């Protein structure tokens, strides 16, 4: 009979376990949730709210959601999961000292429950540093020191100090009720370590009185204290402890602790030989679990009750209890809010994990996108730099080409003058006038030397240019002394050594005046070069009283017309290049004086005055 009863019990336990697993895996209906939920928010509801907050883009809301999920797992005794969620909250709250401190304190408590004492002490310290009230700082530093010491008396002193601080405080930022419960639990543990069992029982009772919900930490401390009292042969103290727990726990909100206390009492009475009280308390444990529809607690209580009946050879009562459990199982599973909450919490945790994975993926995508954008931006910058360098090189080449072209145009004017000069020398030699030939060659060589010395410069001082022109005109005068005289007039206020003008720009106009205006006069002509300044502008005027433009054209051969056209075109191009290269505003006007009833031609050049120290002037 005993053997069959044991087999029946095992089958029944297997059925109960299977039913529990099925309840966890099957989705709970809305109606069943409503029936099973207590008045306060269930763990499943809290987890669902946490899931919604965590899905938010607001850091504070996300942190609140992580805190709630951590609280759920902490209440269930899943401290590793609780620690993970509290840490996530702390990361999001780094810029808020008060909230960060609170999150770090929760992390430390979760680590302490896992015996990660060094890490817990470090996080208590961090919580203390971030605290904005003296109470929080003292609580955290006391807890940090409590974990670092192995002196039980000192641990007891620190826990008692926390209790005293919380009893006196009026700080509304602290959850005094929860902190008092934790402090009393820690005090009970330290008192038990120094074998002060009565004080430990009293402290643990006070811890329970402070609670309005299930607290896995207190439940674990109660079981450990009860077990240690039995090991110390203090069975009466263990009974007193569990009686106190039964008296001060609420069946609805602290069902697990109450069922455990009844079960402990039943077991202790059975060991003491008091079968009546043993059965009574084991029955109360089972009935309490049933009353709150807690399948897991009911299964554990039933296991102890059946073991008691087997040991006392009361098979009839055992069968009766088993049948009753089978009759009640459907309703028990249907209304078990703990199973529903567990399922809801698991689903929420899965969704949160999926959400976090999605956020991590989004972050990775954003990072990759930013990298791509940075790479693209870098490529664009490189291309722009390359284009900039190309444009710079292009403009440098264009500028160089213009400078080369400018020098080329300037030098193109010299061959005609050289050719004419050599003809003049040849003419003097043919006339056996060696003295004039030598004088001309000396003057010519001096001119060529000064021209060549400055041939690489686009601008020269006015004094240098006047020297060139003086030497040039003296040569022309040696050849045509009977046909013209020349005059160079420079205003007194002009500083010819400081003012810069284009190199050999006036020479073509003087040459034109001599060769195409004055050379054909029947009487002696006059050539004037007048230079003056007005404001920031330099005026250079070349005037002759020659035959004028129209008569000159009529007397020219086709070759002479072509040369004149080419010479003036070169001069015009030189002016355009100078204006382009140096941003000057050189202009010239050619005027035939015959329109005014006079003889001759006037050319007026105007240009802004440039000084030697001007950076844009090529000396």
Coordinates of C-alpha atoms in Angstrom, one line a residue:
X1 CA 0.0 0.0 0.0
X2 CA 2.8 2.3 0.9
X3 CA 4.6 1.6 -2.4
X4 CA 1.5 2.4 -4.4
X5 CA 0.9 5.6 -2.5
X6 CA 4.4 6.8 -3.3
X7 CA 3.9 6.0 -7.0
X8 CA 0.6 7.9 -6.9
X9 CA 2.2 10.9 -5.3
X10 CA 5.0 10.9 -7.9
X11 CA 2.4 10.8 -10.8
X12 CA 0.5 13.5 -9.2
X13 CA 3.5 15.7 -8.9
X14 CA 4.4 15.0 -12.5
X15 CA 0.9 16.0 -13.6
X16 CA 1.1 19.2 -11.5
X17 CA 4.5 20.1 -13.0
X18 CA 3.3 19.4 -16.6
X19 CA 0.2 21.5 -16.0
X20 CA 2.4 24.3 -14.7
X21 CA 4.6 24.2 -17.8
X22 CA 1.5 24.1 -20.1
X23 CA 0.1 27.2 -18.3
X24 CA 3.4 29.0 -18.9
X25 CA 3.6 28.1 -22.6
X26 CA 0.0 28.8 -23.5
X27 CA -1.2 32.4 -24.0
X28 CA -3.5 33.6 -21.2
X29 CA -6.9 34.9 -22.2
X30 CA -7.9 38.4 -21.3
X31 CA -10.7 37.2 -19.1
X32 CA -8.5 34.8 -17.2
X33 CA -6.0 37.6 -16.6
X34 CA -8.8 39.8 -15.2
X35 CA -9.8 37.0 -12.9
X36 CA -6.3 36.2 -11.7
X37 CA -5.0 39.8 -11.2
X38 CA -4.9 41.3 -7.7
X39 CA -6.0 44.9 -7.2
X40 CA -2.5 46.2 -7.5
X41 CA -0.7 46.2 -10.8
X42 CA 0.5 42.7 -11.7
X43 CA 4.1 41.9 -12.8
X44 CA 2.8 41.3 -16.3
X45 CA 1.2 44.7 -16.5
X46 CA 4.4 46.4 -15.1
X47 CA 6.5 44.5 -17.7
X48 CA 4.1 45.6 -20.5
X49 CA 4.4 49.2 -19.4
X50 CA 8.1 48.9 -19.2
X51 CA 8.2 47.4 -22.8
X52 CA 6.3 50.5 -24.1
X53 CA 8.6 52.9 -22.4
X54 CA 11.8 51.1 -23.6
X55 CA 10.4 51.4 -27.2
X56 CA 10.4 55.2 -26.8
X57 CA 13.1 57.4 -28.2
X58 CA 13.2 59.4 -24.9
X59 CA 16.2 58.4 -22.7
X60 CA 14.3 59.1 -19.5
X61 CA 11.3 57.0 -20.5
X62 CA 13.6 54.2 -21.7
X63 CA 15.5 54.3 -18.4
X64 CA 12.2 54.1 -16.4
X65 CA 11.2 51.1 -18.5
X66 CA 14.5 49.4 -17.7
X67 CA 14.1 50.2 -14.0
X68 CA 10.6 48.6 -13.9
X69 CA 11.8 45.5 -15.7
X70 CA 14.7 45.2 -13.3
X71 CA 12.3 45.6 -10.4
X72 CA 10.1 42.8 -11.8
X73 CA 13.1 40.4 -12.1
X74 CA 14.4 41.4 -8.7
X75 CA 11.1 40.6 -7.1
X76 CA 11.1 37.2 -8.8
X77 CA 14.7 36.6 -7.5
X78 CA 16.2 36.7 -11.0
X79 CA 19.0 39.0 -9.8
X80 CA 21.2 38.5 -12.9
X81 CA 18.5 39.8 -15.2
X82 CA 17.6 42.6 -12.7
X83 CA 21.3 43.7 -12.7
X84 CA 21.4 43.8 -16.5
X85 CA 18.3 46.0 -16.8
X86 CA 19.4 48.3 -13.9
X87 CA 22.8 48.8 -15.7
X88 CA 21.1 49.7 -18.9
X89 CA 19.0 52.3 -17.0
X90 CA 22.2 53.7 -15.4
X91 CA 23.9 54.2 -18.8
X92 CA 20.9 56.3 -20.0
X93 CA 20.8 58.3 -16.8
X94 CA 24.5 59.4 -16.6
X95 CA 23.6 63.1 -17.1
X96 CA 21.1 63.0 -14.2
X97 CA 23.0 62.6 -10.9
X98 CA 20.0 61.8 -8.7
X99 CA 18.5 59.2 -11.1
X100 CA 21.9 57.7 -11.9
X101 CA 22.6 57.3 -8.2
X102 CA 19.3 55.5 -7.6
X103 CA 19.9 53.2 -10.6
X104 CA 23.5 52.4 -9.4
X105 CA 22.1 51.5 -5.9
X106 CA 19.7 49.1 -7.5
X107 CA 22.6 47.6 -9.5
X108 CA 24.6 47.1 -6.3
X109 CA 21.6 45.4 -4.5
X110 CA 21.2 43.0 -7.4
X111 CA 24.9 42.2 -7.3
X112 CA 24.9 41.8 -3.6
X113 CA 22.2 39.1 -3.9
X114 CA 24.4 37.3 -6.4
X115 CA 27.4 37.5 -3.9
X116 CA 29.3 39.8 -6.3
X117 CA 30.4 41.7 -3.2
X118 CA 33.3 43.7 -4.7
X119 CA 31.3 44.9 -7.7
X120 CA 28.4 45.7 -5.4
X121 CA 30.6 47.8 -3.1
X122 CA 32.0 49.7 -6.0
X123 CA 28.5 50.5 -7.3
X124 CA 27.4 51.6 -3.8
X125 CA 30.3 54.0 -3.8
X126 CA 29.2 55.3 -7.2
X127 CA 25.7 55.7 -6.0
X128 CA 27.0 57.6 -3.0
X129 CA 29.1 60.0 -5.1
X130 CA 26.1 60.8 -7.3
X131 CA 23.7 61.3 -4.4
X132 CA 22.2 64.7 -3.9
X133 CA 21.1 64.2 -0.3
X134 CA 23.2 63.4 2.8
X135 CA 20.8 60.5 3.6
X136 CA 21.5 58.8 0.3
X137 CA 25.2 59.3 0.6
X138 CA 25.3 57.8 4.1
X139 CA 23.1 54.8 3.1
X140 CA 25.3 54.0 0.1
X141 CA 28.7 54.4 1.9
X142 CA 27.4 52.3 4.9
X143 CA 26.4 49.5 2.5
X144 CA 29.7 49.7 0.6
X145 CA 31.7 49.5 3.9
X146 CA 29.4 46.7 5.1
X147 CA 30.3 44.6 2.1
X148 CA 34.1 45.3 2.4
X149 CA 34.4 44.2 6.0
X150 CA 34.4 40.7 7.5
X151 CA 33.8 42.0 11.0
X152 CA 30.2 40.9 11.8
X153 CA 29.9 43.4 14.6
X154 CA 30.9 46.2 12.3
X155 CA 28.4 44.9 9.7
X156 CA 25.7 45.0 12.4
X157 CA 26.7 48.5 13.4
X158 CA 26.5 49.8 9.8
X159 CA 23.1 48.1 9.2
X160 CA 21.7 49.5 12.4
X161 CA 23.0 52.9 11.4
X162 CA 21.0 52.7 8.1
X163 CA 17.9 51.7 10.1
X164 CA 18.3 54.6 12.4
X165 CA 18.8 57.0 9.5
X166 CA 15.7 55.8 7.8
X167 CA 13.6 56.0 11.0
X168 CA 14.5 59.7 11.4
X169 CA 14.3 60.9 7.8
X170 CA 11.7 63.0 6.2
X171 CA 13.4 62.8 2.8
X172 CA 10.6 62.2 0.3
X173 CA 13.0 61.3 -2.5
X174 CA 13.8 58.0 -0.8
X175 CA 11.5 55.0 -0.8
X176 CA 11.7 54.7 2.9
X177 CA 9.5 51.6 3.3
X178 CA 11.5 49.6 0.8
X179 CA 14.9 50.8 2.2
X180 CA 13.7 50.0 5.7
X181 CA 12.8 46.5 4.7
X182 CA 16.2 46.0 3.1
X183 CA 18.1 47.5 6.0
X184 CA 16.2 45.3 8.5
X185 CA 16.9 42.2 6.4
X186 CA 20.6 43.1 6.3
X187 CA 20.6 43.7 10.0
X188 CA 18.9 40.4 10.6
X189 CA 21.6 38.6 8.6
X190 CA 24.4 40.3 10.5
X191 CA 22.7 39.6 13.9
X192 CA 22.4 36.0 13.0
X193 CA 26.1 35.9 12.0
X194 CA 26.9 36.9 15.6
X195 CA 24.3 34.3 16.9
X196 CA 22.0 36.9 18.3
X197 CA 18.9 34.9 17.1
X198 CA 16.3 36.8 19.0
X199 CA 17.4 40.1 17.6
X200 CA 17.7 38.6 14.1
X201 CA 14.1 37.3 14.4
X202 CA 12.9 40.7 15.5
X203 CA 14.7 42.5 12.7
X204 CA 13.4 40.1 10.0
X205 CA 9.9 40.5 11.4
X206 CA 10.3 44.3 11.1
X207 CA 11.6 43.8 7.5
X208 CA 8.4 41.9 6.7
X209 CA 6.2 44.5 8.3
X210 CA 7.7 47.1 6.0
X211 CA 6.8 45.2 2.9
X212 CA 3.6 45.5 0.8
X213 CA 4.7 43.1 -1.9
X214 CA 6.8 40.0 -2.4
X215 CA 10.5 40.5 -1.7
X216 CA 12.8 37.6 -2.8
X217 CA 15.6 39.0 -0.7
X218 CA 13.6 38.8 2.5
X219 CA 12.3 35.4 1.6
X220 CA 15.8 34.1 1.0
X221 CA 17.0 35.6 4.3
X222 CA 14.1 34.0 6.2
X223 CA 14.8 30.6 4.8
X224 CA 18.5 30.9 5.5
X225 CA 17.9 32.1 9.1
X226 CA 15.4 29.3 9.8
X227 CA 17.8 26.7 8.4
X228 CA 20.8 28.1 10.4
X229 CA 18.7 28.1 13.6
X230 CA 17.9 24.5 13.1
X231 CA 21.5 23.7 12.5
X232 CA 22.4 25.5 15.7
X233 CA 19.7 23.3 17.5
X234 CA 17.6 26.4 18.1
X235 CA 14.4 24.8 17.0
X236 CA 12.2 26.9 19.3
X237 CA 13.8 30.0 17.8
X238 CA 13.2 28.8 14.3
X239 CA 9.5 28.1 15.2
X240 CA 9.3 31.6 16.8
X241 CA 10.7 33.1 13.6
X242 CA 8.2 31.3 11.3
X243 CA 5.3 32.1 13.6
X244 CA 6.3 35.8 13.4
X245 CA 6.5 35.6 9.6
X246 CA 3.1 33.9 9.4
X247 CA 1.6 36.6 11.6
X248 CA 3.1 39.5 9.8
X249 CA 2.7 38.5 6.1
X250 CA -0.2 39.1 3.8
X251 CA -1.5 36.1 2.0
X252 CA -2.2 38.1 -1.2
X253 CA 0.9 40.2 -1.6
X254 CA 3.4 38.0 0.2
X255 CA 2.0 34.6 -0.6
X256 CA 5.3 32.8 -1.2
X257 CA 6.7 33.9 2.2
X258 CA 3.6 32.9 4.0
X259 CA 3.4 29.5 2.4
X260 CA 7.1 29.0 3.1
X261 CA 6.6 30.0 6.7
X262 CA 3.7 27.6 7.2
X263 CA 5.7 24.8 5.5
X264 CA 8.7 25.5 7.7
X265 CA 6.5 25.4 10.8
X266 CA 4.9 22.1 9.7
X267 CA 8.3 20.6 9.1
X268 CA 9.7 21.8 12.4
X269 CA 6.7 20.5 14.4
X270 CA 7.0 17.2 12.6
X271 CA 10.6 17.0 13.6
X272 CA 9.7 17.9 17.2
X273 CA 7.0 15.1 17.2
X274 CA 4.0 17.4 17.4
X275 CA 2.0 15.7 14.6
X276 CA -1.1 17.7 15.1
X277 CA 0.5 21.1 14.7
X278 CA 2.7 19.7 11.9
X279 CA -0.4 18.6 9.9
X280 CA -2.2 21.8 10.7
X281 CA 0.5 24.1 9.4
X282 CA 1.2 22.0 6.3
X283 CA -2.5 22.1 5.5
X284 CA -2.5 25.9 6.0
X285 CA 0.5 26.1 3.6
X286 CA -1.4 24.2 1.0
X287 CA -4.7 26.1 1.6
X288 CA -2.9 29.5 1.4
X289 CA -1.3 28.6 -1.9
X290 CA -4.7 27.5 -3.3
X291 CA -6.5 30.6 -2.0
X292 CA -4.2 32.8 -4.0
X293 CA -4.1 30.4 -7.0
X294 CA -0.4 29.9 -6.8
X295 CA 0.3 26.6 -8.6
X296 CA 4.0 26.5 -7.9
X297 CA 3.6 27.2 -4.1
X298 CA 0.6 24.8 -4.0
X299 CA 2.7 22.0 -5.6
X300 CA 5.5 22.5 -3.1
X301 CA 3.1 22.6 -0.1
X302 CA 1.3 19.5 -1.4
X303 CA 4.6 17.7 -1.7
X304 CA 5.5 18.3 1.9
X305 CA 1.9 17.4 3.1
X306 CA 2.0 14.1 1.2
X307 CA 5.4 13.3 2.6
X308 CA 4.0 13.9 6.1
X309 CA 1.1 11.6 5.4
X310 CA 3.3 8.9 4.1
X311 CA 5.6 9.1 7.1
X312 CA 2.5 8.9 9.4
X313 CA 1.0 6.1 7.4
X314 CA -2.2 8.1 6.7
X315 CA -2.8 6.9 3.1
X316 CA -6.5 7.9 3.2
X317 CA -5.7 11.5 3.9
X318 CA -3.0 11.5 1.2
X319 CA -5.5 10.1 -1.4
X320 CA -8.1 12.7 -0.4
X321 CA -5.6 15.5 -0.7
X322 CA -4.5 14.3 -4.1
X323 CA -8.0 13.9 -5.4
X324 CA -8.8 17.4 -4.1
X325 CA -5.7 18.8 -5.9
X326 CA -6.8 17.1 -9.1
X327 CA -10.3 18.6 -8.8
X328 CA -8.9 22.0 -8.2
X329 CA -6.1 21.9 -10.8
X330 CA -8.0 23.4 -13.7
X331 CA -9.3 26.4 -11.8
X332 CA -5.9 26.7 -10.1
X333 CA -4.0 26.9 -13.4
X334 CA -6.7 29.1 -15.0
X335 CA -6.5 31.7 -12.2
X336 CA -2.8 31.5 -11.4
X337 CA -1.8 35.1 -11.9
X338 CA 1.8 34.2 -11.1
X339 CA 2.0 32.0 -14.1
X340 CA 0.3 34.6 -16.3
X341 CA 2.6 37.3 -15.0
X342 CA 5.6 35.0 -15.6
X343 CA 4.5 34.4 -19.2
X344 CA 3.8 38.2 -19.7
X345 CA 7.2 39.1 -18.2
X346 CA 8.9 36.5 -20.4
X347 CA 7.1 37.8 -23.5
X348 CA 7.9 41.4 -22.6
X349 CA 11.6 40.5 -22.0
X350 CA 11.7 38.8 -25.4
X351 CA 10.2 41.8 -27.1
X352 CA 12.6 44.1 -25.2
X353 CA 15.5 42.0 -26.3
X354 CA 14.2 42.1 -29.9
X355 CA 13.7 45.8 -29.6
X356 CA 17.2 46.3 -28.3
X357 CA 18.6 44.2 -31.1
X358 CA 16.7 46.3 -33.6
X359 CA 18.0 49.5 -32.0
X360 CA 21.5 48.1 -32.1
X361 CA 21.0 47.2 -35.8
X362 CA 19.6 50.7 -36.4
X363 CA 22.7 52.2 -34.7
X364 CA 24.9 50.0 -36.8
X365 CA 23.1 51.1 -39.9
X366 CA 23.4 54.8 -38.8
X367 CA 27.1 54.3 -38.1
X368 CA 27.6 52.6 -41.5
X369 CA 25.6 55.3 -43.1
X370 CA 27.7 58.0 -41.4
X371 CA 30.9 56.2 -42.4
X372 CA 29.6 56.1 -46.0
X373 CA 28.7 59.8 -45.8
X374 CA 32.1 60.6 -44.3
X375 CA 33.8 58.6 -47.1
X376 CA 31.6 60.3 -49.7
X377 CA 32.4 63.7 -48.2
X378 CA 36.1 62.9 -48.1
X379 CA 35.9 61.8 -51.8
X380 CA 34.0 65.1 -52.6
X381 CA 36.6 67.1 -50.7
X382 CA 39.5 65.3 -52.5
X383 CA 37.8 65.9 -55.8
X384 CA 37.2 69.6 -55.0
X385 CA 40.8 69.9 -53.8
X386 CA 41.9 68.2 -57.0
X387 CA 39.7 70.5 -59.1
X388 CA 41.0 73.5 -57.1
X389 CA 44.5 72.5 -57.7
X390 CA 43.7 72.0 -61.4
X391 CA 42.1 75.4 -61.6
X392 CA 45.0 76.9 -59.8
X393 CA 47.4 75.2 -62.1
X394 CA 45.3 76.2 -65.1
X395 CA 45.2 79.9 -64.0
X396 CA 48.9 79.8 -63.2
X397 CA 49.6 78.4 -66.7
X398 CA 47.3 81.0 -68.2
X399 CA 49.0 83.7 -66.3
X400 CA 52.4 82.4 -67.3
X401 CA 51.2 82.2 -71.0
X402 CA 50.0 85.8 -70.7
X403 CA 53.4 86.9 -69.3
X404 CA 55.2 85.0 -72.1
X405 CA 52.9 86.5 -74.7
X406 CA 53.4 90.0 -73.1
X407 CA 57.2 89.6 -73.3
X408 CA 56.9 88.3 -76.9
X409 CA 54.8 91.3 -77.9
X410 CA 57.2 93.7 -76.3
X411 CA 60.2 92.1 -78.1
X412 CA 58.4 92.0 -81.4
X413 CA 58.7 95.8 -81.5
X414 CA 62.5 95.7 -81.3
X415 CA 63.4 94.0 -84.6
X416 CA 61.9 96.9 -86.7
X417 CA 63.8 99.4 -84.6
X418 CA 67.0 97.3 -84.8
X419 CA 66.6 97.0 -88.6
X420 CA 66.1 100.8 -89.0
X421 CA 69.1 101.5 -86.7
X422 CA 71.3 99.2 -88.7
X423 CA 70.2 100.9 -91.9
X424 CA 71.1 104.2 -90.4
X425 CA 74.6 103.0 -89.5
X426 CA 74.9 101.6 -93.0
X427 CA 73.9 104.9 -94.4
X428 CA 76.5 106.8 -92.3
X429 CA 79.2 104.4 -93.5
X430 CA 78.1 104.7 -97.1
X431 CA 78.4 108.4 -96.7
X432 CA 81.9 108.0 -95.2
X433 CA 80.7 109.7 -92.1
X434 CA 82.6 107.5 -89.6
X435 CA 82.1 109.9 -86.7
X436 CA 78.3 109.8 -87.0
X437 CA 78.4 106.1 -87.4
X438 CA 80.5 105.6 -84.3
X439 CA 78.3 108.1 -82.3
X440 CA 75.2 106.3 -83.4
X441 CA 76.5 102.9 -82.6
X442 CA 77.6 104.0 -79.1
X443 CA 74.1 105.5 -78.4
X444 CA 72.4 102.5 -79.9
X445 CA 74.5 100.1 -77.7
X446 CA 73.7 102.0 -74.5
X447 CA 70.0 101.8 -75.4
X448 CA 70.1 98.1 -76.1
X449 CA 71.9 97.5 -72.9
X450 CA 69.3 99.3 -70.8
X451 CA 66.5 97.7 -72.7
X452 CA 68.0 94.2 -72.2
X453 CA 68.6 94.8 -68.5
X454 CA 64.9 95.4 -67.9
X455 CA 63.5 93.1 -70.6
X456 CA 62.3 90.5 -68.1
X457 CA 60.1 93.0 -66.2
X458 CA 56.6 94.0 -67.2
X459 CA 56.8 97.2 -65.1
X460 CA 59.8 99.5 -64.6
X461 CA 60.2 102.8 -62.7
X462 CA 59.1 105.8 -64.6
X463 CA 62.7 107.2 -64.4
X464 CA 64.0 104.0 -66.1
X465 CA 61.3 104.3 -68.8
X466 CA 62.2 108.0 -69.4
X467 CA 65.8 107.1 -69.7
X468 CA 64.9 104.5 -72.4
X469 CA 62.8 107.0 -74.3
X470 CA 65.4 109.7 -74.0
X471 CA 68.0 107.4 -75.5
X472 CA 65.6 106.2 -78.2
X473 CA 64.6 109.7 -79.2
X474 CA 68.2 110.8 -79.3
X475 CA 69.0 108.0 -81.8
X476 CA 66.0 108.9 -84.0
X477 CA 67.0 112.5 -83.8
X478 CA 70.5 111.7 -85.1
X479 CA 68.9 110.2 -88.2
X480 CA 66.2 112.8 -88.7
X481 CA 67.6 115.9 -87.0
X482 CA 66.5 118.1 -89.9
X483 CA 62.9 116.9 -89.7
X484 CA 61.8 117.2 -86.0
X485 CA 62.7 118.2 -82.5
X486 CA 61.5 116.5 -79.4
X487 CA 60.6 117.7 -75.8
X488 CA 60.0 115.6 -72.7
X489 CA 58.1 117.3 -69.9
X490 CA 57.5 115.7 -66.5
X491 CA 55.4 117.5 -63.9
X492 CA 57.3 118.5 -60.8
X493 CA 55.1 116.7 -58.4
X494 CA 55.8 113.3 -60.0
X495 CA 58.2 111.0 -58.2
X496 CA 59.6 109.2 -61.2
X497 CA 61.7 106.8 -59.2
X498 CA 58.7 105.5 -57.2
X499 CA 56.0 105.3 -59.9
X500 CA 55.9 102.1 -61.9
X501 CA 54.7 102.0 -65.5
X502 CA 54.6 99.2 -68.2
X503 CA 58.0 98.7 -69.8
X504 CA 58.4 100.1 -73.3
X505 CA 54.7 101.0 -73.6
X506 CA 55.2 104.5 -74.9
X507 CA 58.0 103.7 -77.4
X508 CA 55.6 102.4 -80.2
X509 CA 53.6 105.7 -80.0
X510 CA 56.7 107.8 -80.2
X511 CA 58.0 105.7 -83.1
X512 CA 54.7 106.1 -85.0
X513 CA 54.7 109.9 -84.5
X514 CA 58.3 110.1 -86.0
X515 CA 58.0 107.6 -88.8
X516 CA 54.4 108.2 -89.9
X517 CA 53.8 111.8 -89.0
X518 CA 57.0 113.9 -88.7
X519 CA 59.2 112.2 -91.3
X520 CA 57.0 113.4 -94.2
X521 CA 56.8 117.0 -93.2
X522 CA 58.5 119.5 -95.5
X523 CA 59.5 121.7 -92.6
X524 CA 60.8 120.8 -89.2
X525 CA 58.2 119.2 -86.9
X526 CA 57.8 119.0 -83.1
X527 CA 57.3 116.0 -80.8
X528 CA 56.1 116.4 -77.3
X529 CA 55.9 113.9 -74.4
X530 CA 54.0 115.3 -71.5
X531 CA 53.6 113.4 -68.2
X532 CA 51.4 114.6 -65.3
X533 CA 49.3 113.1 -62.6
X534 CA 45.8 114.0 -61.3
X535 CA 44.7 112.2 -58.1
X536 CA 45.6 108.6 -58.4
X537 CA 45.8 108.6 -62.3
X538 CA 48.9 109.1 -64.5
X539 CA 48.4 110.9 -67.8
X540 CA 51.0 110.4 -70.6
X541 CA 50.4 112.4 -73.8
X542 CA 52.4 112.0 -77.1
X543 CA 51.7 114.9 -79.5
X544 CA 53.2 115.7 -82.9
X545 CA 52.4 118.3 -85.5
X546 CA 53.1 115.9 -88.4
X547 CA 51.0 115.3 -91.4
X548 CA 48.2 113.5 -89.5
X549 CA 46.7 110.1 -89.8
X550 CA 44.8 110.5 -93.1
X551 CA 47.7 111.9 -95.1
X552 CA 50.1 109.4 -93.6
X553 CA 47.9 106.5 -94.8
X554 CA 47.7 108.0 -98.2
X555 CA 51.5 108.1 -98.5
X556 CA 52.2 104.6 -97.2
X557 CA 52.9 101.5 -99.2
X558 CA 51.0 98.3 -98.6
X559 CA 53.9 96.8 -96.6
X560 CA 54.0 100.0 -94.4
X561 CA 50.2 99.8 -93.8
X562 CA 50.5 96.2 -92.8
X563 CA 53.3 97.0 -90.3
X564 CA 51.4 99.8 -88.8
X565 CA 48.3 97.7 -88.4
X566 CA 50.4 94.9 -86.8
X567 CA 52.3 97.3 -84.5
X568 CA 49.1 99.0 -83.2
X569 CA 47.4 95.6 -82.8
X570 CA 50.4 94.4 -80.7
X571 CA 50.2 97.5 -78.5
X572 CA 46.5 97.0 -78.0
X573 CA 47.0 93.4 -77.1
X574 CA 49.8 94.3 -74.6
X575 CA 47.5 96.7 -72.9
X576 CA 44.7 94.1 -72.6
X577 CA 47.2 91.6 -71.2
X578 CA 48.5 94.0 -68.7
X579 CA 45.0 94.9 -67.5
X580 CA 44.2 91.2 -67.2
X581 CA 47.3 90.1 -65.4
X582 CA 47.7 93.0 -63.0
X583 CA 44.1 94.2 -62.7
X584 CA 45.1 97.7 -64.0
X585 CA 43.0 100.0 -66.0
X586 CA 45.3 101.2 -68.8
X587 CA 43.5 103.1 -71.6
X588 CA 44.7 105.1 -74.6
X589 CA 43.0 107.5 -77.0
X590 CA 44.3 108.3 -80.5
X591 CA 43.1 111.7 -81.9
X592 CA 43.8 113.2 -85.4
X593 CA 44.1 117.0 -84.8
X594 CA 43.1 117.7 -88.4
X595 CA 39.5 117.4 -87.2
X596 CA 40.2 120.6 -85.1
X597 CA 41.8 122.4 -88.0
X598 CA 45.3 121.6 -86.7
X599 CA 48.1 119.4 -87.9
X600 CA 49.3 116.3 -86.2
X601 CA 48.2 113.5 -83.9
X602 CA 47.7 113.1 -80.1
X603 CA 47.8 109.9 -78.2
X604 CA 46.8 110.0 -74.5
X605 CA 47.5 107.0 -72.2
X606 CA 45.9 106.9 -68.7
X607 CA 46.8 104.4 -66.0
X608 CA 46.4 104.1 -62.2
X609 CA 49.5 105.2 -60.3
X610 CA 51.3 102.1 -58.9
X611 CA 54.1 102.3 -56.4
X612 CA 57.2 100.2 -56.0
X613 CA 55.8 98.5 -52.9
X614 CA 52.6 97.4 -54.6
X615 CA 52.5 93.5 -54.3
X616 CA 50.7 93.1 -57.6
X617 CA 53.3 95.0 -59.6
X618 CA 56.0 93.0 -61.4
X619 CA 59.3 94.9 -61.1

